[in-house]
Short mmCIF file of C-alpha atoms in Angstrom, two decimals:
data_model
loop_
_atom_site.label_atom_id
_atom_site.label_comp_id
_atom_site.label_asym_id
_atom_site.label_seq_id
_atom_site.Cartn_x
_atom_site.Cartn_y
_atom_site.Cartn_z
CA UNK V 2 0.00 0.00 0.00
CA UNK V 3 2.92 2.66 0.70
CA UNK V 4 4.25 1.95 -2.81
CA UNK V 5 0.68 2.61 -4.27
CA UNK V 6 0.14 5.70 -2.08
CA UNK V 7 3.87 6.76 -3.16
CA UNK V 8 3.03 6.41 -7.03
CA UNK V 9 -0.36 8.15 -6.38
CA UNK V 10 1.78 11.16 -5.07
CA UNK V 11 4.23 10.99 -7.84
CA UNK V 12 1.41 11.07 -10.55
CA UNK V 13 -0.24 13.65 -9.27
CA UNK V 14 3.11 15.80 -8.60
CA UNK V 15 3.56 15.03 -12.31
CA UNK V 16 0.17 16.35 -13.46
CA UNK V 17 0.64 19.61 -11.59
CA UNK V 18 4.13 19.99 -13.41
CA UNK V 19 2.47 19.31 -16.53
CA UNK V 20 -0.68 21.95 -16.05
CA UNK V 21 1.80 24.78 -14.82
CA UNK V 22 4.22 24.46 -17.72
CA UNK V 23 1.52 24.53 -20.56
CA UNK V 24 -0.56 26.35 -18.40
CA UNK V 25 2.13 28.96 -16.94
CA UNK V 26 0.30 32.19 -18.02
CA UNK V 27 -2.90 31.04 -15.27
CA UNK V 28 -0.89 31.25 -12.71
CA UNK V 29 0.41 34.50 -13.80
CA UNK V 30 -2.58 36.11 -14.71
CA UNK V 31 -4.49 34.46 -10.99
CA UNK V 32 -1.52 35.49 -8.77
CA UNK V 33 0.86 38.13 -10.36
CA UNK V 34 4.33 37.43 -10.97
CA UNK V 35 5.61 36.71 -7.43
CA UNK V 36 2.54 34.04 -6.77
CA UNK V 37 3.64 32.42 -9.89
CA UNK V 38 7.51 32.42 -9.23
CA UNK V 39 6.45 30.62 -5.85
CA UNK V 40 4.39 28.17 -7.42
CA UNK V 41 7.23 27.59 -10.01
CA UNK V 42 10.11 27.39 -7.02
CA UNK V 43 7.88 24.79 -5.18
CA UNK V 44 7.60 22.79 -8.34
CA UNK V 45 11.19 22.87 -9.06
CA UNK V 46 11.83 21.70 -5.78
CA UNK V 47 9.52 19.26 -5.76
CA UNK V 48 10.71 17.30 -8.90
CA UNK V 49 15.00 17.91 -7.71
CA UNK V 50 13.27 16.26 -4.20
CA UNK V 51 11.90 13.73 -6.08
CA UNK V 52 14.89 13.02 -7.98
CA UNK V 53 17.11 12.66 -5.20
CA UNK V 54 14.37 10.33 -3.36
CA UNK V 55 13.62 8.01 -6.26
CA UNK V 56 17.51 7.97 -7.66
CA UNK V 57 16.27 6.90 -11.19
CA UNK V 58 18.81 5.33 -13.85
CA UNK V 59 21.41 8.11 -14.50
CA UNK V 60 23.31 6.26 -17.07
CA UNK V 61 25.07 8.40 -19.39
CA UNK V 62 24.89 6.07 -22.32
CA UNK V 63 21.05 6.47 -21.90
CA UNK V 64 21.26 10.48 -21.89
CA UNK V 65 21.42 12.66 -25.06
CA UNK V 66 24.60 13.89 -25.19
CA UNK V 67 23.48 16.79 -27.43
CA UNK V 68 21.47 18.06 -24.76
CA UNK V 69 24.58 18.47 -22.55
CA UNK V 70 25.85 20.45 -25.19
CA UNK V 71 23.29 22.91 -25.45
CA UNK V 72 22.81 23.29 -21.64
CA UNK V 73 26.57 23.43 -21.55
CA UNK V 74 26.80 25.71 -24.59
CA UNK V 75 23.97 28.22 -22.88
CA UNK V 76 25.53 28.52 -19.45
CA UNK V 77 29.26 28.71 -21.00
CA UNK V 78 27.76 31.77 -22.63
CA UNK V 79 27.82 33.79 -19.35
CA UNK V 80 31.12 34.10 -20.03
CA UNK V 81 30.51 36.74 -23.24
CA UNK V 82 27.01 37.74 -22.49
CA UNK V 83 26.31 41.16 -23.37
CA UNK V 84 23.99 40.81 -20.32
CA UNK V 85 25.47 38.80 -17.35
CA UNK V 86 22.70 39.78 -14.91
CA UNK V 87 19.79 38.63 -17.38
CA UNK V 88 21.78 36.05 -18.38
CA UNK V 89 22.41 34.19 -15.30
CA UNK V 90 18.68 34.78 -14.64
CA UNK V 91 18.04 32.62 -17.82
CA UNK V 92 20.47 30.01 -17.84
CA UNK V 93 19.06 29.80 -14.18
CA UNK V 94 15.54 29.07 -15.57
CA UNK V 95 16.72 26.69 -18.34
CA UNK V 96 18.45 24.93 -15.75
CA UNK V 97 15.23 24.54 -13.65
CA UNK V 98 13.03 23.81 -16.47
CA UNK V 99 15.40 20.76 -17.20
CA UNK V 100 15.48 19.42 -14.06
CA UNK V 101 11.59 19.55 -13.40
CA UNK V 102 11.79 17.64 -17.19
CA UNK V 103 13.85 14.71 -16.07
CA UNK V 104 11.83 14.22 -12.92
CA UNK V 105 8.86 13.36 -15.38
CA UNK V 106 11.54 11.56 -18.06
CA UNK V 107 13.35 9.38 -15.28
CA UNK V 108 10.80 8.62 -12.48
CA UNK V 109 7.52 8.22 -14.48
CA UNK V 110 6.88 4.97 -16.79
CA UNK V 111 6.01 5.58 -20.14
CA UNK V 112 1.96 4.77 -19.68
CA UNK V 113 2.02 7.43 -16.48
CA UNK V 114 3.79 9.96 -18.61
CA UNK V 115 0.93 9.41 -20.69
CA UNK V 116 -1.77 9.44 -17.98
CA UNK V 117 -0.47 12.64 -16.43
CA UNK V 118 0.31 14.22 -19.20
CA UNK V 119 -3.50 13.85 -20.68
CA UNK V 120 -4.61 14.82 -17.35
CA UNK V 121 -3.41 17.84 -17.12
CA UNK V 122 -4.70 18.65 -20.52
CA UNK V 123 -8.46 18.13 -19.79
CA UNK V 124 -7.85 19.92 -16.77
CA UNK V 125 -6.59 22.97 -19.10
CA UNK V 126 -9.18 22.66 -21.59
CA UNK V 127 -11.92 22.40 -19.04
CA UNK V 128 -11.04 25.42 -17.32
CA UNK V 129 -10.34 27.55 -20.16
CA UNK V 130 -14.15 26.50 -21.53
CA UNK V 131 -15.75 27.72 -17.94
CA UNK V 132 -13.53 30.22 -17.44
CA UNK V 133 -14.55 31.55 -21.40
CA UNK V 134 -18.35 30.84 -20.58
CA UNK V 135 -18.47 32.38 -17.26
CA UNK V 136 -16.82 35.93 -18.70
CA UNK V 137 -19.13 35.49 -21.95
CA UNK V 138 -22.54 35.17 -19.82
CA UNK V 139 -22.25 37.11 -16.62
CA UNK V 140 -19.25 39.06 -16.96
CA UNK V 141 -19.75 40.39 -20.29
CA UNK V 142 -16.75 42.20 -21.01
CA UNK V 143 -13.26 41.53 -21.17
CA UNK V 144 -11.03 40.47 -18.30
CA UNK V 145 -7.37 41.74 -17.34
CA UNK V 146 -4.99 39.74 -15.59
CA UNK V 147 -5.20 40.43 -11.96
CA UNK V 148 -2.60 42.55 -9.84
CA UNK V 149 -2.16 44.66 -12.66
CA UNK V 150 -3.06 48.37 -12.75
CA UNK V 151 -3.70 49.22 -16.61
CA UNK V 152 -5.51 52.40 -15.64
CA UNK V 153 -4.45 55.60 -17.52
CA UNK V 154 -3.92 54.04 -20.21
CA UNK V 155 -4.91 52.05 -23.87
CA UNK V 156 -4.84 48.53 -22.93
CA UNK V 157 -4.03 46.25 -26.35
CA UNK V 158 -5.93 43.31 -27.10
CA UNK V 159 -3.25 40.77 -26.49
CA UNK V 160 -3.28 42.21 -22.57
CA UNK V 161 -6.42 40.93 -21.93
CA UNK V 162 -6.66 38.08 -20.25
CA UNK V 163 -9.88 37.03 -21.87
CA UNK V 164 -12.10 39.10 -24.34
CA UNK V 165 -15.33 37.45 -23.41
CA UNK V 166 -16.22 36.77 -27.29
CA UNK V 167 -17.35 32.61 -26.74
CA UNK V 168 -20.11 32.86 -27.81
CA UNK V 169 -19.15 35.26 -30.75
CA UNK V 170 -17.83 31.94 -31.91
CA UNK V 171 -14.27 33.41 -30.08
CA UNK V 172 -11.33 33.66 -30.89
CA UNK V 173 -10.97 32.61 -27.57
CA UNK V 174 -7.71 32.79 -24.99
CA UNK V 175 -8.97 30.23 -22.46
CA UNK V 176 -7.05 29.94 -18.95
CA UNK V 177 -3.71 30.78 -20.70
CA UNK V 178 -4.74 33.85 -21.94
CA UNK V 179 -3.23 33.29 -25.59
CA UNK V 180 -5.12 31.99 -28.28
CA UNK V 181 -1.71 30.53 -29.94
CA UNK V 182 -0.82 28.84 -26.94
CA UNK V 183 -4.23 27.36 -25.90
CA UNK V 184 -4.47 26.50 -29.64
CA UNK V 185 -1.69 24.38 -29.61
CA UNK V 186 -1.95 22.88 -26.27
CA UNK V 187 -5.98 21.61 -27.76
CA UNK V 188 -3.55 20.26 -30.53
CA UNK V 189 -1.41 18.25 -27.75
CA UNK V 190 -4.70 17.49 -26.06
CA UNK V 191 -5.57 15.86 -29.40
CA UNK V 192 -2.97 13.60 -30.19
CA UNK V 193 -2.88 12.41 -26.06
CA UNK V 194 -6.22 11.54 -26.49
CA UNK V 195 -6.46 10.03 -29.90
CA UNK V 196 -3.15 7.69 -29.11
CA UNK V 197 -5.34 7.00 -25.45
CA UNK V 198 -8.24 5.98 -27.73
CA UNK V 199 -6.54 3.88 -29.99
CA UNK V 200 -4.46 2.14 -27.35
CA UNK V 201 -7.80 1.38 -25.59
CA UNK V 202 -6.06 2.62 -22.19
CA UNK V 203 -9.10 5.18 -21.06
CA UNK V 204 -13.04 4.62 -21.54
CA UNK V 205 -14.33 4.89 -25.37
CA UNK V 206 -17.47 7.54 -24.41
CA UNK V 207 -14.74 9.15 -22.03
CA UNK V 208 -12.08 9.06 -25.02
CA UNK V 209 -14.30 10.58 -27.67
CA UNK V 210 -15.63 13.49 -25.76
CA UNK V 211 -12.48 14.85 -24.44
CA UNK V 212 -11.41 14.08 -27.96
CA UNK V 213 -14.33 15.72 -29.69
CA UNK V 214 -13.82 18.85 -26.68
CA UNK V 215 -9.94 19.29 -27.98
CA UNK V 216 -11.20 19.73 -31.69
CA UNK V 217 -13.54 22.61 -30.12
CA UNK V 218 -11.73 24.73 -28.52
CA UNK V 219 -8.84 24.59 -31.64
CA UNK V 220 -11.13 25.34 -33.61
CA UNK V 221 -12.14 28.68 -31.40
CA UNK V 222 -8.93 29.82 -30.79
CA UNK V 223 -8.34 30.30 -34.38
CA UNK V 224 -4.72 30.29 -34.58
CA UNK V 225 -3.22 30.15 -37.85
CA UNK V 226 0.05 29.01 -36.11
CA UNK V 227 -1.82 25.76 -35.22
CA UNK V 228 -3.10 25.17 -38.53
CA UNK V 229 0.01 25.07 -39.73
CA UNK V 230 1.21 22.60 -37.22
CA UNK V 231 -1.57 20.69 -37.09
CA UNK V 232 -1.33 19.69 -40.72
CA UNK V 233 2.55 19.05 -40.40
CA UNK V 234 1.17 16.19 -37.45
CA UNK V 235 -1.13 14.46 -40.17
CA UNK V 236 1.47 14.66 -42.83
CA UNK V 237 4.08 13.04 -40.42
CA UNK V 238 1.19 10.83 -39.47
CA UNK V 239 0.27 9.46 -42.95
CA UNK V 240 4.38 8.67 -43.89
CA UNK V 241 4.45 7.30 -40.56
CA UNK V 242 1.85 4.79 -40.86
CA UNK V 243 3.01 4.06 -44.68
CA UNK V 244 6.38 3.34 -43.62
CA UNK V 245 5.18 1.14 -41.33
CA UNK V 246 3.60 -1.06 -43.78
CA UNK V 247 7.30 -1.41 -45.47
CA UNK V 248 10.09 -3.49 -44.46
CA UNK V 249 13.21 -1.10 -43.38
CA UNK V 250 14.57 -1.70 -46.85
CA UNK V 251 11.67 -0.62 -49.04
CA UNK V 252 11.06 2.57 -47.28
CA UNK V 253 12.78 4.51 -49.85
CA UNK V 254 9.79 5.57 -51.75
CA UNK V 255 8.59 6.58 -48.44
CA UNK V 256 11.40 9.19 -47.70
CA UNK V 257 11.52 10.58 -51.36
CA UNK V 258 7.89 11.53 -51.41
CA UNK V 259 8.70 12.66 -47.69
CA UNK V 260 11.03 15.06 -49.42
CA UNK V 261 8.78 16.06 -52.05
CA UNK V 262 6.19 16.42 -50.16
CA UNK V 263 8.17 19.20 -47.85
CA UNK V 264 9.26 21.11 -50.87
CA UNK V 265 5.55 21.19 -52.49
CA UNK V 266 4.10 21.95 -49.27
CA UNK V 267 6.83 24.78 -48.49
CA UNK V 268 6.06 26.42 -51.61
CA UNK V 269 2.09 25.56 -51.37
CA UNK V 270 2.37 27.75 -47.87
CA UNK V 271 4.27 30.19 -48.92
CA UNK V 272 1.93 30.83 -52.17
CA UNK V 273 -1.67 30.33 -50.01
CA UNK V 274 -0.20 32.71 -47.25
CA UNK V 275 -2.12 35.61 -48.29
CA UNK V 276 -5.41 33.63 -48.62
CA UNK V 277 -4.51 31.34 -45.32
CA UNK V 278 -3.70 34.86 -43.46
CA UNK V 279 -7.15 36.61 -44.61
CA UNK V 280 -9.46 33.04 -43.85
CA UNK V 281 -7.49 33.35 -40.47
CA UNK V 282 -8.29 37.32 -39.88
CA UNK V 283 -4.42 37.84 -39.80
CA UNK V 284 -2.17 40.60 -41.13
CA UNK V 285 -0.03 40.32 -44.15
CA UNK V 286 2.79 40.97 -42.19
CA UNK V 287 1.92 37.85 -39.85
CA UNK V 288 0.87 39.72 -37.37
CA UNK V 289 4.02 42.05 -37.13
CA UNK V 290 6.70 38.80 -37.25
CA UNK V 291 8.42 39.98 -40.31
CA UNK V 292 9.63 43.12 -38.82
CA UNK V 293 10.52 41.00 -35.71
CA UNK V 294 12.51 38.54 -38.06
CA UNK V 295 13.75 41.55 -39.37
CA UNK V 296 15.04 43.49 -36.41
CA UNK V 297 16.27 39.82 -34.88
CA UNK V 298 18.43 39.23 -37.82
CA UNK V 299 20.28 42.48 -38.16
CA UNK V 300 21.38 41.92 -34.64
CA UNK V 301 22.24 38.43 -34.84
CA UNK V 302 24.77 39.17 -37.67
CA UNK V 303 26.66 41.77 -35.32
CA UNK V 304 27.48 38.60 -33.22
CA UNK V 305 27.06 35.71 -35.79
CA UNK V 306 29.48 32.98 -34.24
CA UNK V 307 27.98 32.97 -30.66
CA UNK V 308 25.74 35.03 -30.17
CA UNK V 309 24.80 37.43 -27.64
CA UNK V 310 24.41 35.35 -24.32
CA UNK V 311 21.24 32.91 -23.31
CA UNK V 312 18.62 34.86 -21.73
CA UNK V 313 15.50 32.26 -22.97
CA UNK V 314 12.65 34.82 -22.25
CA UNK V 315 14.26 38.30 -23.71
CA UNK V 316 14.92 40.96 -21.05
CA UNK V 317 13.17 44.25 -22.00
CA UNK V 318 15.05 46.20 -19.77
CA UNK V 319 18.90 46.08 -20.94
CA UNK V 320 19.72 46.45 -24.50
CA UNK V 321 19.74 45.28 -26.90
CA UNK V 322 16.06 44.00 -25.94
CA UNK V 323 14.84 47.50 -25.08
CA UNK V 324 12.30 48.65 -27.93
CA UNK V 325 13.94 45.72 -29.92
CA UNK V 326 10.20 43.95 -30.92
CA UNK V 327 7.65 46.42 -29.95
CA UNK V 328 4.15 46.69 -32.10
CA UNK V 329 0.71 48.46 -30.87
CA UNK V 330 2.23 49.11 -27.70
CA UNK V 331 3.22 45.58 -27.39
CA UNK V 332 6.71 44.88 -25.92
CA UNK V 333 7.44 41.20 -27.24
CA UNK V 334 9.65 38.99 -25.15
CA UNK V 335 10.89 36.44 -27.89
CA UNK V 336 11.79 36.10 -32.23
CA UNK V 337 8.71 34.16 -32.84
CA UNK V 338 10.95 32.01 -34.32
CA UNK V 339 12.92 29.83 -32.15
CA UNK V 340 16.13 28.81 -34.76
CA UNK V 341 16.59 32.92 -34.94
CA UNK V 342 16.33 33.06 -31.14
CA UNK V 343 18.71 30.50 -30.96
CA UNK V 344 21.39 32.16 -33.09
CA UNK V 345 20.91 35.91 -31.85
CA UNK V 346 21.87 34.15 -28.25
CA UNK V 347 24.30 31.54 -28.90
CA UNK V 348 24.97 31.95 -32.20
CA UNK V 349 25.71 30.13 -35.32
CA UNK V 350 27.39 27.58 -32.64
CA UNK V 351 24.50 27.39 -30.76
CA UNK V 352 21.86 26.68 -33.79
CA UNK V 353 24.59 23.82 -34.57
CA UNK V 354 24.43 22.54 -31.20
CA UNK V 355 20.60 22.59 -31.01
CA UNK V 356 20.07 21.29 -34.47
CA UNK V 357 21.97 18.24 -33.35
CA UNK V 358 19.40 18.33 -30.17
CA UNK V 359 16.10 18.41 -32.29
CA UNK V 360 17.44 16.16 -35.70
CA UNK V 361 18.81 13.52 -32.74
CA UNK V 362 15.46 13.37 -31.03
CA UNK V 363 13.47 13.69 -34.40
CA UNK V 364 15.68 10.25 -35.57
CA UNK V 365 14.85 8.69 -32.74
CA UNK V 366 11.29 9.11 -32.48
CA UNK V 367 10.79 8.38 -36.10
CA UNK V 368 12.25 4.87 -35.88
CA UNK V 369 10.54 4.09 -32.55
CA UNK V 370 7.59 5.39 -34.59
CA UNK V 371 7.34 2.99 -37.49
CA UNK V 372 9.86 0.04 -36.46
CA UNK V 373 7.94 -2.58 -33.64
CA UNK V 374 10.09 -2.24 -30.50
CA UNK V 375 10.94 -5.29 -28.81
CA UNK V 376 10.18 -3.62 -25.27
CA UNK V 377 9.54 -0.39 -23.84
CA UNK V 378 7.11 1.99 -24.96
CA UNK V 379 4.55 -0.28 -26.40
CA UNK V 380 5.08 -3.25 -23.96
CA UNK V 381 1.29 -3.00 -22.75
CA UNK V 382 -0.71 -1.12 -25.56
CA UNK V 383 -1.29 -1.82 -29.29
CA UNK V 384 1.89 -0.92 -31.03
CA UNK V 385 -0.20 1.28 -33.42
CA UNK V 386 -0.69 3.72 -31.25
CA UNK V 387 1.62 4.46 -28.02
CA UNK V 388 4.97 4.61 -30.29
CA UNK V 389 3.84 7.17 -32.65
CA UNK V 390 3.29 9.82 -29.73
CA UNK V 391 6.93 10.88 -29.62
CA UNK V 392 7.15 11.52 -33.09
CA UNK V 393 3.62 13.02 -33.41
CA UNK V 394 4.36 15.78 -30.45
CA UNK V 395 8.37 16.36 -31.71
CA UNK V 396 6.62 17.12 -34.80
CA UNK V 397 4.31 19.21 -33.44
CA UNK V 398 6.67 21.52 -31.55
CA UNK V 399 9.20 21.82 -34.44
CA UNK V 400 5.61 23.60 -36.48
CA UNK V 401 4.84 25.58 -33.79
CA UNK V 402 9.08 26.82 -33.57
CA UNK V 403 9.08 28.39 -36.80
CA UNK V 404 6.42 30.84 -35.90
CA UNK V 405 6.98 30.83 -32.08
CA UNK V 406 9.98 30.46 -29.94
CA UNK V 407 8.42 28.18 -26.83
CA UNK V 408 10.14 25.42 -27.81
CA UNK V 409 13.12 26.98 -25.84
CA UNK V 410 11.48 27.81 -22.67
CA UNK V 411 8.54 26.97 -20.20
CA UNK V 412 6.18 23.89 -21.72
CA UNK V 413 8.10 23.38 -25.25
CA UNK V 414 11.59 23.13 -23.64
CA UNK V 415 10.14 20.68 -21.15
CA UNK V 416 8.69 18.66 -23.72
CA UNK V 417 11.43 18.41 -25.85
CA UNK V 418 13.57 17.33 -22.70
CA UNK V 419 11.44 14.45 -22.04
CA UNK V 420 11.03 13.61 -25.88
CA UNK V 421 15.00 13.38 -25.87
CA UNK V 422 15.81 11.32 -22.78
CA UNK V 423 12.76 8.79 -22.97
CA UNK V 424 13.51 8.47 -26.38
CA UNK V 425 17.04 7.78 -25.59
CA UNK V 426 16.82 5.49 -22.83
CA UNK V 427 14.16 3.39 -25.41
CA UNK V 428 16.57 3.36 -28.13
CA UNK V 429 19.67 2.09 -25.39
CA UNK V 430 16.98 -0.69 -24.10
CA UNK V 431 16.52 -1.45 -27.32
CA UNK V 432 20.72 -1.92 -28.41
CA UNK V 433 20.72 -4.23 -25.39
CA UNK V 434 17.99 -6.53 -26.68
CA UNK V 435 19.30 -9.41 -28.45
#
């Protein structure tokens, strides 16, 4: 019974991690900044206590090396940071991010990565649905974060923390207060619960309404960023399940048409743009990212080799962040594309060094994707579905990263952590195997 109560503790730890990293913003918005850095501290905590008390399997042939590197990479960049103090503050945070990651990666079995993980997403999708309902119907306005005096002044759109428009037919913001980012967590929340449907692991009526409930609220938030990645996750989807149906030596015409398929559909975007951007309600200018891009670029090339110094989250206060990505009095705390943010703070080095991370991670999942695994991640459900989630998710993220940095910090960095060391240790199980 301890061991049950002790595992009962650990899941539910693990679905509180979950709901705060993808759901960061709530706690922001509820409780200010200092609430939320004291939520964030105990959770940090938490999963290094954990850690400690569990002592998982640290062995280095089962970590990603490449991930060293980056960490390593970011914090050796203190050393020529044009920004010490907001550097340390950031290599800080993508130190604790990490750590909170590999609690989930190294104490959690794959099927209660899975459990938490959807658990926290109904919770997220549930809340932002009342919370949306509750402004639309007796509220009837829109809502500003709490603790925040806005007074005085014109408050933009993208301050609010909902705009009360549900029933409008949104967009909507939800709990997170972002339509992007609640769009593309209803994305996660789709694939979670379409692999927990398939594998047969949670009740069909159960399965198909939080299922059906995901494809609502994506569809309300409206975000053309999640369009985008959401058809990159069926593309990767249908060469997935083709390749399956191939031995490993007649996949060929699977990874040609793979290629093709990512030229045609990079022009096919880049030609529907204008007509995507209008169906969407967006600007031409993607909603001010091409002077971002812009502005980003001329400043990486002042320090092309290694950048500025990691900061993650940019610091508006010291230059060169200070008026660097401002639009409708909007001060904007990232590229909006995480490969630029990558090289204006570590550089060409650094986009090396994190290529190697993602490409690594992406090789892995694809192969634990379409070849049957001896052991491991689909030792208890239907191979069809509980090996594709890895590659489905990485896929999902690396969408999302051309249009949004959060791949590097918060829920996408955590993600991508736990994608690369569960994917690792499988792949090291699997050398073992005779």
């Amino acid at each position: 019974m301890p061991a049950v109560q002790s595992r009962f503790v650990v899941r539910t730890f693990a679905t509180l991690v979950f709901f705060s990293a993808l759901a960061g913003q709530f706690w922001r918005s509820l409780f200010g900044w200092w609430g939320y850095g004291a939520i964030a501290l105990v959770i940090v905590a938490g999963g290094i206590v954990a850690l400690v008390k569990l002592k998982p399997d640290w062995m280095w042939p089962r970590f990603p090396k490449s991930l060293i590197g980056f960490l390593g990479l970011a914090t050796l960049s203190l050393a020529w940071s044009f920004y010490l103090g907001a550097s340390l503050i950031g290599v800080t945070l993508q130190w604790a991010t990490t750590a909170t990651a590999l609690f989930l990666a190294l104490c959690l079995t794959w099927p209660e990565l899975l459990r938490t993980l959807a658990a926290a997403l109904r919770w997220i999708l549930a809340l932002s649905l009342a919370f949306e309902l509750i402004v639309a119907v007796f509220v009837r306005q829109a809502v500003l974060p709490f603790w925040v005096d806005y007074s005085g002044q014109d408050v933009p759109q993208s301050f609010y923390w909902s705009r009360g428009i549900l029933l409008q037919g949104g967009p909507i913001e939800g709990i997170v207060a972002n339509r992007n980012l609640l769009g593309f967590v209803a994305l996660i929340a789709v694939i979670v619960f379409a692999v927990q449907l398939a594998a047969g692991t949670v009740r069909r009526g159960a399965a198909w309404a939080w299922l059906g409930t995901a494809v609502l609220v994506l569809l309300l938030t409206r975000s053309a960023t999640v369009v985008f990645a959401a058809a990159a996750v069926d593309l990767a989807l249908l060469f997935a399940l083709w390749a399956r149906r191939r031995s490993p030596e007649g996949r060929r015409p699977v990874y040609l048409a793979a290629a093709a398929s990512v030229v045609v559909g990079g022009a096919g975007v880049v030609a529907l743009t204008p007509w995507l951007l209008t169906l969407l309600g967006k600007s031409a200018d993607l909603t001010g990212r091409l002077d971002i891009w812009r502005s980003v670029t001329e400043l990486a090339v002042e320090r092309p080799v290694f950048g500025w110094g990691w900061v993650s989250y940019w610091a508006p206060w010291v230059e060169p962040f200070q008026g660097l990505a401002v639009r409708r009095g909007v001060t904007y705390l990232q590229a909006h594309n995480a490969w630029l943010d990558v090289w204006l703070q570590l550089g060409i080095l650094g986009l090396i060094v994190f290529a190697a991370l993602v490409l690594s991670t992406l090789w892995r999942c694809w192969f634990l994707a379409v070849d049957r695994p001896r052991r491991g991640l689909a030792d208890t459900e239907p191979f069809a579905a509980s090996a594709l989630l890895p590659l489905l998710l990485l896929v999902a993220l690396l969408a999302q990263s051309l249009a949004e940095s959060r791949i590097l910090i918060e829920s996408g960095w955590l993600l991508l952590v736990v994608l690369a060391v569960t994917t690792k240790r499988q792949q090291a199980t699997n050398a073992r195997m005779p």
